[in-house]
JSON list of C-alpha atoms and ligand atoms in Angstrom, two decimals:
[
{"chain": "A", "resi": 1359, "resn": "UNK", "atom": "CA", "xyz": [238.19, 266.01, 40.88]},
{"chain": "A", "resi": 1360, "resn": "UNK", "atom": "CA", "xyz": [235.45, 267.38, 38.49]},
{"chain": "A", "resi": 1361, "resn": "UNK", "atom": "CA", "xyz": [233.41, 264.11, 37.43]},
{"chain": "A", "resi": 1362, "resn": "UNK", "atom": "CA", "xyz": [233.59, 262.99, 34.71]},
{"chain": "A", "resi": 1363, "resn": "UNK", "atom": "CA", "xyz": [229.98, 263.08, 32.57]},
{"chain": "A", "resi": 1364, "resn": "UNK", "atom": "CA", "xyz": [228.65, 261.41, 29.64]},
{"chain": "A", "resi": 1365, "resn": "UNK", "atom": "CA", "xyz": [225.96, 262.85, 27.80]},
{"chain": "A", "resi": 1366, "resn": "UNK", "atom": "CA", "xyz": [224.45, 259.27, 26.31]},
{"chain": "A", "resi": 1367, "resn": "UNK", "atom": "CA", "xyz": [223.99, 258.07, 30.06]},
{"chain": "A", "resi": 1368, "resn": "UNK", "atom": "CA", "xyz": [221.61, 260.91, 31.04]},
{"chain": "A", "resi": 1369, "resn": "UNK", "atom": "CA", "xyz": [219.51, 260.52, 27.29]},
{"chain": "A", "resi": 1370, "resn": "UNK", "atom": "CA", "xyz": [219.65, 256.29, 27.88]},
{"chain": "A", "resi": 1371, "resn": "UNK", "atom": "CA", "xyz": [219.09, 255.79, 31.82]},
{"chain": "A", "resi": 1372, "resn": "UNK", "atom": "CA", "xyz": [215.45, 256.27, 31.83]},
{"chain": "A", "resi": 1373, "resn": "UNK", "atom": "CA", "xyz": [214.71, 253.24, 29.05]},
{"chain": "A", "resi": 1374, "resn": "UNK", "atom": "CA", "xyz": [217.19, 251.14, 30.64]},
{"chain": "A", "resi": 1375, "resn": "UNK", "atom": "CA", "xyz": [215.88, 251.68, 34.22]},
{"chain": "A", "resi": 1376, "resn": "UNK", "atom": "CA", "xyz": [212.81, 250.47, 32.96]},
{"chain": "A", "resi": 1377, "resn": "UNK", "atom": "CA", "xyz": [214.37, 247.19, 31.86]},
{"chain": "A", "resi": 1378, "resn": "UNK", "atom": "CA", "xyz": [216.43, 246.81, 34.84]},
{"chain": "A", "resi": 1379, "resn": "UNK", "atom": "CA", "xyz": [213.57, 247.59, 37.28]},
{"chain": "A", "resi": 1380, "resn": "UNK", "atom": "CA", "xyz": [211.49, 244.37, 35.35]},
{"chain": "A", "resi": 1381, "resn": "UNK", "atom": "CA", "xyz": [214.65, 241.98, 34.42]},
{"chain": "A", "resi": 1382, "resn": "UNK", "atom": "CA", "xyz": [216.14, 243.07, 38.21]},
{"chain": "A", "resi": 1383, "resn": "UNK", "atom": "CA", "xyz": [212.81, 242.96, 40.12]},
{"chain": "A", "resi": 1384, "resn": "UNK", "atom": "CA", "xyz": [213.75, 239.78, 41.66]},
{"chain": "A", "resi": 1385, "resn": "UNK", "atom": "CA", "xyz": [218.11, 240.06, 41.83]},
{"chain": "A", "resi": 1386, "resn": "UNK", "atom": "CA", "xyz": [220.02, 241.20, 45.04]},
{"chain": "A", "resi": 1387, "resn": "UNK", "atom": "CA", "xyz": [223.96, 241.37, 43.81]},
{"chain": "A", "resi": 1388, "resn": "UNK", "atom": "CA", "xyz": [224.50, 242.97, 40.17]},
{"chain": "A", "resi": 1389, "resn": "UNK", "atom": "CA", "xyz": [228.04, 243.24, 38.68]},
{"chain": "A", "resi": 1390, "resn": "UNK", "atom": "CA", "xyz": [228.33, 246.40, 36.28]},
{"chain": "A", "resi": 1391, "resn": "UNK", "atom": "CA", "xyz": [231.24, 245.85, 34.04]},
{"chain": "A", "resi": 1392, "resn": "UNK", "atom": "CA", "xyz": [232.92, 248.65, 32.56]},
{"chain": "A", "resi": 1393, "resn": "UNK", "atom": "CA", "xyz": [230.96, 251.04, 34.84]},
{"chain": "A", "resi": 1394, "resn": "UNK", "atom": "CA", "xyz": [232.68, 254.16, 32.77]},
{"chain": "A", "resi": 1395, "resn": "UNK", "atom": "CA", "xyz": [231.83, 257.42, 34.44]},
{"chain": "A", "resi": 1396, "resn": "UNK", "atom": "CA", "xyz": [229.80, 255.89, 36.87]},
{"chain": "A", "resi": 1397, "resn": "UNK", "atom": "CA", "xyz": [226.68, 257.83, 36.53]},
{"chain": "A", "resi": 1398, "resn": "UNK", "atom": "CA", "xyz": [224.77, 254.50, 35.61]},
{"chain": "A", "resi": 1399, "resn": "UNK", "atom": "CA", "xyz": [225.54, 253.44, 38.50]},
{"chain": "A", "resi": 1400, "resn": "UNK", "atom": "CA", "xyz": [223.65, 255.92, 40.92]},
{"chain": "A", "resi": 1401, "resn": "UNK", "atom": "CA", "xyz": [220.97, 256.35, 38.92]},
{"chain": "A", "resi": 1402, "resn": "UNK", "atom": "CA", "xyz": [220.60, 252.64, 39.02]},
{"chain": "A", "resi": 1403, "resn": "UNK", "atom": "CA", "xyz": [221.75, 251.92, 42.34]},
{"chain": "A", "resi": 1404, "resn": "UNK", "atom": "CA", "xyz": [219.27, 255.16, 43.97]},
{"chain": "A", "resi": 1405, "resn": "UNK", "atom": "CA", "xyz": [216.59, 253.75, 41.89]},
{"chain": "A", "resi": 1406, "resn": "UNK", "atom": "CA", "xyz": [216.62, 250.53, 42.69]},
{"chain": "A", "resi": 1407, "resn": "UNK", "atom": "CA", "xyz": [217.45, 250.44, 46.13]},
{"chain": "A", "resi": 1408, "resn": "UNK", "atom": "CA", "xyz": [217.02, 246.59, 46.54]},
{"chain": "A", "resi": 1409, "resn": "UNK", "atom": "CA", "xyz": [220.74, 245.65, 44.90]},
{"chain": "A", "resi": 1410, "resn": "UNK", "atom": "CA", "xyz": [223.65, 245.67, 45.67]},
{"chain": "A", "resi": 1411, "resn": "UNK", "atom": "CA", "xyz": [224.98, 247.37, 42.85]},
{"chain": "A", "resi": 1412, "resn": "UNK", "atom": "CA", "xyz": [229.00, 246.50, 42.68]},
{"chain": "A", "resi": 1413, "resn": "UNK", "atom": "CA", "xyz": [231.06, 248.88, 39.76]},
{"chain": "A", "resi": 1414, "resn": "UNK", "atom": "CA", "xyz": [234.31, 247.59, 37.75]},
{"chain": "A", "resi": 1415, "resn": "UNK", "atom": "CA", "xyz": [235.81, 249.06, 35.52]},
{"chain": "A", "resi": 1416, "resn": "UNK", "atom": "CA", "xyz": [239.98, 249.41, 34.89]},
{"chain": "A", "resi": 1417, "resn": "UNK", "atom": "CA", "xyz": [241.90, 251.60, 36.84]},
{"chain": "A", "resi": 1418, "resn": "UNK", "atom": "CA", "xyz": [241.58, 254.79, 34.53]},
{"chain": "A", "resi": 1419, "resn": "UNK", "atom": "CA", "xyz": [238.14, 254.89, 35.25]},
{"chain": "A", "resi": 1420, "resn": "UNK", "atom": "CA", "xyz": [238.38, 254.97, 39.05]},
{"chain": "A", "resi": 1421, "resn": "UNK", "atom": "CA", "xyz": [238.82, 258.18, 40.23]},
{"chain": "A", "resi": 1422, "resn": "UNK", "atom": "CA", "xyz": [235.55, 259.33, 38.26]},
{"chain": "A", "resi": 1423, "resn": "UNK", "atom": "CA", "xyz": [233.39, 256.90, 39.78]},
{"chain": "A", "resi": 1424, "resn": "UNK", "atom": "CA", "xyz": [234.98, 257.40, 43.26]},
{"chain": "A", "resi": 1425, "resn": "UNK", "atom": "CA", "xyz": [233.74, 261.37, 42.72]},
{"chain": "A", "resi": 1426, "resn": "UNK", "atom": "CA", "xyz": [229.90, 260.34, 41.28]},
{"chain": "A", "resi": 1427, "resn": "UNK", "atom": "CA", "xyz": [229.87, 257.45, 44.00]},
{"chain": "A", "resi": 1428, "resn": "UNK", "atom": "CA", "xyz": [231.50, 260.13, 46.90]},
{"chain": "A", "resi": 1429, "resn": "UNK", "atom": "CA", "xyz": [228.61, 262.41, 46.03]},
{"chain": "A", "resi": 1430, "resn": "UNK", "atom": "CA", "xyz": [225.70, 260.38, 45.80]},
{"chain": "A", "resi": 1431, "resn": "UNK", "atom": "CA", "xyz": [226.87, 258.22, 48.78]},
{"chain": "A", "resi": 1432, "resn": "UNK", "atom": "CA", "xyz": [224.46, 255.44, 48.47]},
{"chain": "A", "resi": 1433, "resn": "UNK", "atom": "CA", "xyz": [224.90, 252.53, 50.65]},
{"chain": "A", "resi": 1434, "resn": "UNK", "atom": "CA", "xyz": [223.95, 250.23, 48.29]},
{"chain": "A", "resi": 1435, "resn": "UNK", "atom": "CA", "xyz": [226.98, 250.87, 45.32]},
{"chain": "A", "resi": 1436, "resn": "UNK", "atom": "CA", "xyz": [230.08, 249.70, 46.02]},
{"chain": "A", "resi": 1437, "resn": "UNK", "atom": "CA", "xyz": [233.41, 251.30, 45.44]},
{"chain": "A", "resi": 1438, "resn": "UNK", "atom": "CA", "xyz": [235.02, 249.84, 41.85]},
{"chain": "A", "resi": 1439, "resn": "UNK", "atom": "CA", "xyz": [236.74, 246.69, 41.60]},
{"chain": "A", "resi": 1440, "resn": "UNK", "atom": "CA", "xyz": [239.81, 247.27, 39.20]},
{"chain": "A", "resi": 1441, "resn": "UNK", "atom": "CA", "xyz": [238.63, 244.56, 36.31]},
{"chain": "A", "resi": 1442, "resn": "UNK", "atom": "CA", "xyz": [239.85, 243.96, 33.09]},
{"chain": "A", "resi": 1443, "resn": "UNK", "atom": "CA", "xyz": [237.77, 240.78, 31.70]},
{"chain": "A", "resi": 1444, "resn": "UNK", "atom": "CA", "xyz": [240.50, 239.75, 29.62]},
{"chain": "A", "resi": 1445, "resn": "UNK", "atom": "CA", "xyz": [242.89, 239.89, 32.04]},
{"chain": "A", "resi": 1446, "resn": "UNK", "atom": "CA", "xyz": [243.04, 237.67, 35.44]},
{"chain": "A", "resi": 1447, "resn": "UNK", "atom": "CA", "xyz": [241.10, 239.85, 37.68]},
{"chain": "A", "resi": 1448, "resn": "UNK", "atom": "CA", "xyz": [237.91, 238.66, 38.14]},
{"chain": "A", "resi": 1449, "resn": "UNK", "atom": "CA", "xyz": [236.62, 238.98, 41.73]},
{"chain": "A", "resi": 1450, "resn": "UNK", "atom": "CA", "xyz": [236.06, 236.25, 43.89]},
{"chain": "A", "resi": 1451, "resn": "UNK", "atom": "CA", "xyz": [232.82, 237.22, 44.94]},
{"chain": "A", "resi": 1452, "resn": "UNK", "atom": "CA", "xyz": [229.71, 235.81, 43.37]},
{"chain": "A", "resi": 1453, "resn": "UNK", "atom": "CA", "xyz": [226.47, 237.82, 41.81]},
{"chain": "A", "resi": 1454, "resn": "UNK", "atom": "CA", "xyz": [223.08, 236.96, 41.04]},
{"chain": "A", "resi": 1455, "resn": "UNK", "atom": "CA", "xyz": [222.80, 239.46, 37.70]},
{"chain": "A", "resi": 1456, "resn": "UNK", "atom": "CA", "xyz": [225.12, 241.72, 35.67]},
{"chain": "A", "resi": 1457, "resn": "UNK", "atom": "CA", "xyz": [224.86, 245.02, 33.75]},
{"chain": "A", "resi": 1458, "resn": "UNK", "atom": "CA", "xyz": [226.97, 246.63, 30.97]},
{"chain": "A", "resi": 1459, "resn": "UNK", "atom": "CA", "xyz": [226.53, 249.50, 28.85]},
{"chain": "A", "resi": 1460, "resn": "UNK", "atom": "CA", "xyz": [228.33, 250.04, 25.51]},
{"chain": "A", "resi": 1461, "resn": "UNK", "atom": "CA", "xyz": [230.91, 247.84, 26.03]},
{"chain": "A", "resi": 1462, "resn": "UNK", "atom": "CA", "xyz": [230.44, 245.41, 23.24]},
{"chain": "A", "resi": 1463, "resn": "UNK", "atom": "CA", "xyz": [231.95, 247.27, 20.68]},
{"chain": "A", "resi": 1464, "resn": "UNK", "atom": "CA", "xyz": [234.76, 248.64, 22.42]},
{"chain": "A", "resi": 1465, "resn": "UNK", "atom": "CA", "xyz": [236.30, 245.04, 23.40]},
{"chain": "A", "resi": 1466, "resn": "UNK", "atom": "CA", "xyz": [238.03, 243.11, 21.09]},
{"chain": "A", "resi": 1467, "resn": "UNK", "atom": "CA", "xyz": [235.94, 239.80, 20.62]},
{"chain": "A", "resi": 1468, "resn": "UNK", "atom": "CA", "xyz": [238.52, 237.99, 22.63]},
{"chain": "A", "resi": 1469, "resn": "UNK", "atom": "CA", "xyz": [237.44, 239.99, 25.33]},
{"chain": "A", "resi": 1470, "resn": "UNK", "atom": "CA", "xyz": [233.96, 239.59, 24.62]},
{"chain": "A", "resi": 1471, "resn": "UNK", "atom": "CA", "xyz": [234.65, 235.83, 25.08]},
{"chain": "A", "resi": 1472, "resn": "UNK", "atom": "CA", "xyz": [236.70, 236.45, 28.02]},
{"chain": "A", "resi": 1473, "resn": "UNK", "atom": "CA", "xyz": [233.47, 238.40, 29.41]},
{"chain": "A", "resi": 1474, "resn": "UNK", "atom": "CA", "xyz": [231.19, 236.05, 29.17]},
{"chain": "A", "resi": 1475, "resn": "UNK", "atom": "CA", "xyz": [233.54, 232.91, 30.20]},
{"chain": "A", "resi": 1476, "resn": "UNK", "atom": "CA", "xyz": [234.35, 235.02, 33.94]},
{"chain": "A", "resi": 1477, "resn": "UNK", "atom": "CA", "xyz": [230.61, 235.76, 34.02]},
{"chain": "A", "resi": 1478, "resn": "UNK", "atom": "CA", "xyz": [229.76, 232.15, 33.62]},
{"chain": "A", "resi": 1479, "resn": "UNK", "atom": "CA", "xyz": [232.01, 231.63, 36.84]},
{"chain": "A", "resi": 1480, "resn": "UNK", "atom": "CA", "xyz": [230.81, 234.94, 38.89]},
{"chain": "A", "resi": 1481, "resn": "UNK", "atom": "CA", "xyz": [227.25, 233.99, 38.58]},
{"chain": "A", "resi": 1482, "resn": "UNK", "atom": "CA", "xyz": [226.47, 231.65, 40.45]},
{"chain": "A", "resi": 1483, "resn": "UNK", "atom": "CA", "xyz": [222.44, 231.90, 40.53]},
{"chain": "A", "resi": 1484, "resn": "UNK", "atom": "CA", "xyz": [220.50, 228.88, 39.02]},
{"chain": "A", "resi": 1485, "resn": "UNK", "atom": "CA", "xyz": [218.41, 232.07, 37.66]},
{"chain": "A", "resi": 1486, "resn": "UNK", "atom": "CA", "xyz": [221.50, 234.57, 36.91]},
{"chain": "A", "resi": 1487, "resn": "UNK", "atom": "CA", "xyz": [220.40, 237.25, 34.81]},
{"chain": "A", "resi": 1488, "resn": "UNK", "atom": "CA", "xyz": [222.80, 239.52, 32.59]},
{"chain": "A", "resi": 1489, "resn": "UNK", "atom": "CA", "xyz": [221.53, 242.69, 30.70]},
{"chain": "A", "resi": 1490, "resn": "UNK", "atom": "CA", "xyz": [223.87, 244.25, 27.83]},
{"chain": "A", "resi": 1491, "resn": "UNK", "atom": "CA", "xyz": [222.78, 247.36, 26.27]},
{"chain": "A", "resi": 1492, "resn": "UNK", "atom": "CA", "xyz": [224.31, 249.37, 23.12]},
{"chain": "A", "resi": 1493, "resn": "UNK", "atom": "CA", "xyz": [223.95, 248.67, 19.73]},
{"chain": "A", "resi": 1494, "resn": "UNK", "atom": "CA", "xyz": [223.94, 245.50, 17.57]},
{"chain": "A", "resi": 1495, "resn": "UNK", "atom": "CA", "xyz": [223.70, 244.38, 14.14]},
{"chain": "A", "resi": 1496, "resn": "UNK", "atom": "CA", "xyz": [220.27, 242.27, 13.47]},
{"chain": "A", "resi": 1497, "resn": "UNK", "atom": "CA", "xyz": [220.70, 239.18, 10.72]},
{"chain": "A", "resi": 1498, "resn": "UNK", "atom": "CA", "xyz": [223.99, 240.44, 9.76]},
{"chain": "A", "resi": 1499, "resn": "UNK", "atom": "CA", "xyz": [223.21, 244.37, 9.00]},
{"chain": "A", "resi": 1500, "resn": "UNK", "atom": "CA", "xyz": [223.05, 247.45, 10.53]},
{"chain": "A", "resi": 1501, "resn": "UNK", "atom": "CA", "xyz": [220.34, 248.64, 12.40]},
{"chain": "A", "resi": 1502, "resn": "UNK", "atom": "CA", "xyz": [220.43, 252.32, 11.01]},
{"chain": "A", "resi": 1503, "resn": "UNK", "atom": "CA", "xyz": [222.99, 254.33, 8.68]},
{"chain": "A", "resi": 1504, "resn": "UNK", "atom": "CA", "xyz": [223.81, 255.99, 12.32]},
{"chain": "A", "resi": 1505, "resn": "UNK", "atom": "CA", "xyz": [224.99, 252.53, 13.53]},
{"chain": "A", "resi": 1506, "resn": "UNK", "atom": "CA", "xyz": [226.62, 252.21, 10.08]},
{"chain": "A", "resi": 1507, "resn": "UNK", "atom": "CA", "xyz": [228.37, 255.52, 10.54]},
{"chain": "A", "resi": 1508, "resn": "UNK", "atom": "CA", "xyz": [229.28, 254.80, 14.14]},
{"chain": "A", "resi": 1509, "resn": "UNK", "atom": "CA", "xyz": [230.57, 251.33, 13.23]},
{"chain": "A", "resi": 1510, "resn": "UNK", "atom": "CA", "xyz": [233.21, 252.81, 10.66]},
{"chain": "A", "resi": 1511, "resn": "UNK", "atom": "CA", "xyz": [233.87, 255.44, 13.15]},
{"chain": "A", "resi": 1512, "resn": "UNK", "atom": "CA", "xyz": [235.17, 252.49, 15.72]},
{"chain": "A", "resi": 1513, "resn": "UNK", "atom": "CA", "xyz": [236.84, 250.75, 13.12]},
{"chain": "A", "resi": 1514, "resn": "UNK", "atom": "CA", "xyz": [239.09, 253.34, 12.24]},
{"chain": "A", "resi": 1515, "resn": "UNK", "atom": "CA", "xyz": [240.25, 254.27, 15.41]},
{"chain": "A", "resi": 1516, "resn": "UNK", "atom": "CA", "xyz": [240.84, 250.35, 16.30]},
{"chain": "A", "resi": 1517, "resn": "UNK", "atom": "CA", "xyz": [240.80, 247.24, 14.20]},
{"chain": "A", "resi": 1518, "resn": "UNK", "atom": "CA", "xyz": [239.29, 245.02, 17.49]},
{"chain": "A", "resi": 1519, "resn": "UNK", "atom": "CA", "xyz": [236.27, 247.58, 17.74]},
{"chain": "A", "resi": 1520, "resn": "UNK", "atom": "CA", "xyz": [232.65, 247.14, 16.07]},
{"chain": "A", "resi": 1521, "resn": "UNK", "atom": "CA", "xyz": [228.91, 246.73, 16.44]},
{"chain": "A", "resi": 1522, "resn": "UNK", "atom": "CA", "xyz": [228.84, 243.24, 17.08]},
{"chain": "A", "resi": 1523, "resn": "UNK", "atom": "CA", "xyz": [226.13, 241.07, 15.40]},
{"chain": "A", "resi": 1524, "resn": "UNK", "atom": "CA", "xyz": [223.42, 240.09, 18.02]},
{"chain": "A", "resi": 1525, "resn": "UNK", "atom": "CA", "xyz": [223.42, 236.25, 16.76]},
{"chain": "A", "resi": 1526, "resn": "UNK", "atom": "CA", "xyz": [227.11, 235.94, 17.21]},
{"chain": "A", "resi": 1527, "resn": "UNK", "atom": "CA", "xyz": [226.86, 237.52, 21.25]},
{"chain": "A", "resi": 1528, "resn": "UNK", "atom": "CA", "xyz": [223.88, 235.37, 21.11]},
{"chain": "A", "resi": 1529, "resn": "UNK", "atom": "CA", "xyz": [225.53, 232.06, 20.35]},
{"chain": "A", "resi": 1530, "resn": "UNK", "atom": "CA", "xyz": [228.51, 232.83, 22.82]},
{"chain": "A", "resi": 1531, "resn": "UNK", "atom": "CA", "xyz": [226.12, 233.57, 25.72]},
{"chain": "A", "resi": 1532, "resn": "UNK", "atom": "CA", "xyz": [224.23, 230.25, 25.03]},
{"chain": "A", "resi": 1533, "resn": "UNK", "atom": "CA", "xyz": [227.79, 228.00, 25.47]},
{"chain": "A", "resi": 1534, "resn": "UNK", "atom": "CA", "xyz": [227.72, 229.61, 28.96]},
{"chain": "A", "resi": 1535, "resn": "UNK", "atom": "CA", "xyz": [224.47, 228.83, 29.57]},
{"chain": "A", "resi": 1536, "resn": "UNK", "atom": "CA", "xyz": [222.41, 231.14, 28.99]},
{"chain": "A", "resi": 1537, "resn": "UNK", "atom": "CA", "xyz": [219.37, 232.04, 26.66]},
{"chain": "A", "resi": 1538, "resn": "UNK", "atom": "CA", "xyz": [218.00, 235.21, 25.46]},
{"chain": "A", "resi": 1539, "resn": "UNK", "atom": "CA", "xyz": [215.29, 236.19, 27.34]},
{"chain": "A", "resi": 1540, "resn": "UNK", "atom": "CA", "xyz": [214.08, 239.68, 26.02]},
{"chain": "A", "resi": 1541, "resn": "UNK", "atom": "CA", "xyz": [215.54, 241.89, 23.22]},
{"chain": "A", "resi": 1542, "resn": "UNK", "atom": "CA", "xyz": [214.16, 245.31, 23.95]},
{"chain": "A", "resi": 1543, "resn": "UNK", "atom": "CA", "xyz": [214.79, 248.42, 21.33]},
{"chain": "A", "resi": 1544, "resn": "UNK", "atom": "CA", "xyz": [216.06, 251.37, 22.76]},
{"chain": "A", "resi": 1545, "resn": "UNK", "atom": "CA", "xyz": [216.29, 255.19, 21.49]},
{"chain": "A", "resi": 1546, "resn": "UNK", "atom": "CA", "xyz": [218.77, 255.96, 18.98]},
{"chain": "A", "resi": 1547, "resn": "UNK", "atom": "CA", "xyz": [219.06, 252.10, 17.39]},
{"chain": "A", "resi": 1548, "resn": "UNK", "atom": "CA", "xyz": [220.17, 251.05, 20.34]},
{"chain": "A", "resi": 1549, "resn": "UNK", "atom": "CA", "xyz": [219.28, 247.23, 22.19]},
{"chain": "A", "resi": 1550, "resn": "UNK", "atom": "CA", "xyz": [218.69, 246.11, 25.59]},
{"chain": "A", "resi": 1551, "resn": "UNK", "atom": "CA", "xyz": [219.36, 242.51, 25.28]},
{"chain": "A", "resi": 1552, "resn": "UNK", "atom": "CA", "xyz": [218.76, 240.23, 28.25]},
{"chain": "A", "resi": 1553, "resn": "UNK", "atom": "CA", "xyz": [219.61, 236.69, 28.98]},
{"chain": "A", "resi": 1554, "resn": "UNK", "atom": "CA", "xyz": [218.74, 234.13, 31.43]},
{"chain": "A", "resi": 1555, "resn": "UNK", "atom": "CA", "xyz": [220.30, 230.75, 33.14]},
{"chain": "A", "resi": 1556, "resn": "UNK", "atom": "CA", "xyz": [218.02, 227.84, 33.13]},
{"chain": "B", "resi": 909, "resn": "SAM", "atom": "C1", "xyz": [232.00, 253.52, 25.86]},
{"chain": "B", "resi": 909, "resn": "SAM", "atom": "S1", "xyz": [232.47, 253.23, 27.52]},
{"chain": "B", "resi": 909, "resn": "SAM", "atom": "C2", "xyz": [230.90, 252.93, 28.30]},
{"chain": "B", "resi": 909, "resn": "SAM", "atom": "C3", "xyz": [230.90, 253.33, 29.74]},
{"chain": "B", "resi": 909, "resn": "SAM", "atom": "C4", "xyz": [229.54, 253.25, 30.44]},
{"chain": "B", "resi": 909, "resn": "SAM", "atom": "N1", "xyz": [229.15, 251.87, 30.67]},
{"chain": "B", "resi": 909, "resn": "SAM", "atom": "C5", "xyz": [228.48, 254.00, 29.68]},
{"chain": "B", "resi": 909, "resn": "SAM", "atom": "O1", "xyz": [227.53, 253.39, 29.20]},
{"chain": "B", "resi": 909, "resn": "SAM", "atom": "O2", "xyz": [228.62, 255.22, 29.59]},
{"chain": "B", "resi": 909, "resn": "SAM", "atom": "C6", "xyz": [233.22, 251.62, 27.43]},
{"chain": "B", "resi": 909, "resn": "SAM", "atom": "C7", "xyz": [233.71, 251.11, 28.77]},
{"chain": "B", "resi": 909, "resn": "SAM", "atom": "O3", "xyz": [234.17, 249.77, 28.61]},
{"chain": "B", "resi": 909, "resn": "SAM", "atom": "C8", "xyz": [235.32, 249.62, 29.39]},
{"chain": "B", "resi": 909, "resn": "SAM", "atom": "N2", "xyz": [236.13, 248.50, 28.87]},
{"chain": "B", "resi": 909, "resn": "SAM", "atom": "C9", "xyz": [236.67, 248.39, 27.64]},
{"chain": "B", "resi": 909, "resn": "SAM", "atom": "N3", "xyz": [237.37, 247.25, 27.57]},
{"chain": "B", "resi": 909, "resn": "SAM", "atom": "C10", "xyz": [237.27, 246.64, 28.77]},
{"chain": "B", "resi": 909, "resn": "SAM", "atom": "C11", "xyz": [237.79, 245.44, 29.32]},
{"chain": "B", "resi": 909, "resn": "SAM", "atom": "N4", "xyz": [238.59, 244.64, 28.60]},
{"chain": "B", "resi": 909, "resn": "SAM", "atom": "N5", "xyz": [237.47, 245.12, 30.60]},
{"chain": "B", "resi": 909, "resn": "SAM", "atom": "C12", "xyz": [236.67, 245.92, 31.32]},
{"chain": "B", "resi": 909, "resn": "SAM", "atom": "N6", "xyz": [236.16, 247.08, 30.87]},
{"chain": "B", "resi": 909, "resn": "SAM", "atom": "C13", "xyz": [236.46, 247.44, 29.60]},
{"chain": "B", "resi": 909, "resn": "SAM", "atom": "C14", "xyz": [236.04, 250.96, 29.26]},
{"chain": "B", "resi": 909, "resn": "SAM", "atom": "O4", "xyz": [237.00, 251.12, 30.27]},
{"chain": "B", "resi": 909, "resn": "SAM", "atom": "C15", "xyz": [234.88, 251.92, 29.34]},
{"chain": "B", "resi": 909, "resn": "SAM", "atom": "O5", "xyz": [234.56, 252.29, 30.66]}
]
């Protein structure tokens, strides 16, 4: 198949990658969720050569990441695990960080909370580290008319969709147990927000 390629991932990888190769400096087993087309996911995984870089995303997604992760054929990024966070597939397997990328305000915030509840049991690191990046609201606003713009755009093509404010992921990430640890602006409005366990 002809893979499938998002334009944002080749403008955002380079900021992220910088906050990956710092926040992921010391982590061996990341968890992407929602790994999309997959091109994160080389990038990442060629760049940082040190994790294990495991993709998930649900089925639809597969075949696209199959074709970027076919080509690239790095040793270190592992074929997708079909997972839904709401739903009962979480892996068994246990990881020392995890990654997502403009997922946030695609989920409903019942998946949200079902996100951070199976991450709370995949992690199992005293130290775990998770990195989210995409937009958020600050102090109950947007960011940018952009993010205002984008946030009615979501809205109207699904009632569960949004920017999510940054204190509300915030407080939800603190009853799993764990803090903010860096929130790092990115181009275009957007966040890298980073947490830590302990
Ligand atoms: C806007 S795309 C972002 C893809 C990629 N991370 C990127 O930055 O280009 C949102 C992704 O979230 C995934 N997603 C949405 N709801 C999900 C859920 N409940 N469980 C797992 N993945 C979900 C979608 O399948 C999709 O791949």
């Amino acid at each position: 198949m002809d893979k499938p390629h998002a334009p944002s991932c080749e403008r955002n990888r380079e900021p992220i990658l910088a906050v990956l190769r710092e926040h992921f400096a010391d982590r061996r087993r990341v968890l992407e969720i929602g790994s999309g087309t997959g091109q994160h996911a080389v990038y990442f995984g060629a760049a940082l050569p040190w994790l294990q870089w495991q993709t998930s995303d649900r089925r639809e997604h597969h075949a696209g990441i199959r074709a970027w992760l076919d080509e690239a054929a790095l040793p270190n990024v592992l074929a997708p695990l079909a997972l839904d966070v709401g739903a009962d597939t979480w892996p068994d397997a246990r990881y020392d960080a995890a990654f997502s990328a403009n997922t946030l305000h695609i989920m409903s915030w019942t998946d949200i909370e079902a996100l951070f509840a199976g991450l709370a049991r995949v992690l199992d690191a005293d130290d775990a580290t998770l990195v989210v990046y995409g937009p958020f609201n600050q102090g109950g606003t947007y960011t940018s008319p952009g993010n205002a713009d984008f946030d009615g755009w979501l809205k109207a093509r699904g009632a569960h969709m949004g920017i999510r404010d940054a204190e509300a992921v915030d407080a939800l990430a603190a009853r799993h147990g764990l803090a903010l640890a860096a929130d790092l602006a990115m181009p275009a409005h957007n966040r890298c927000r980073v947490w830590r366990r302990g």
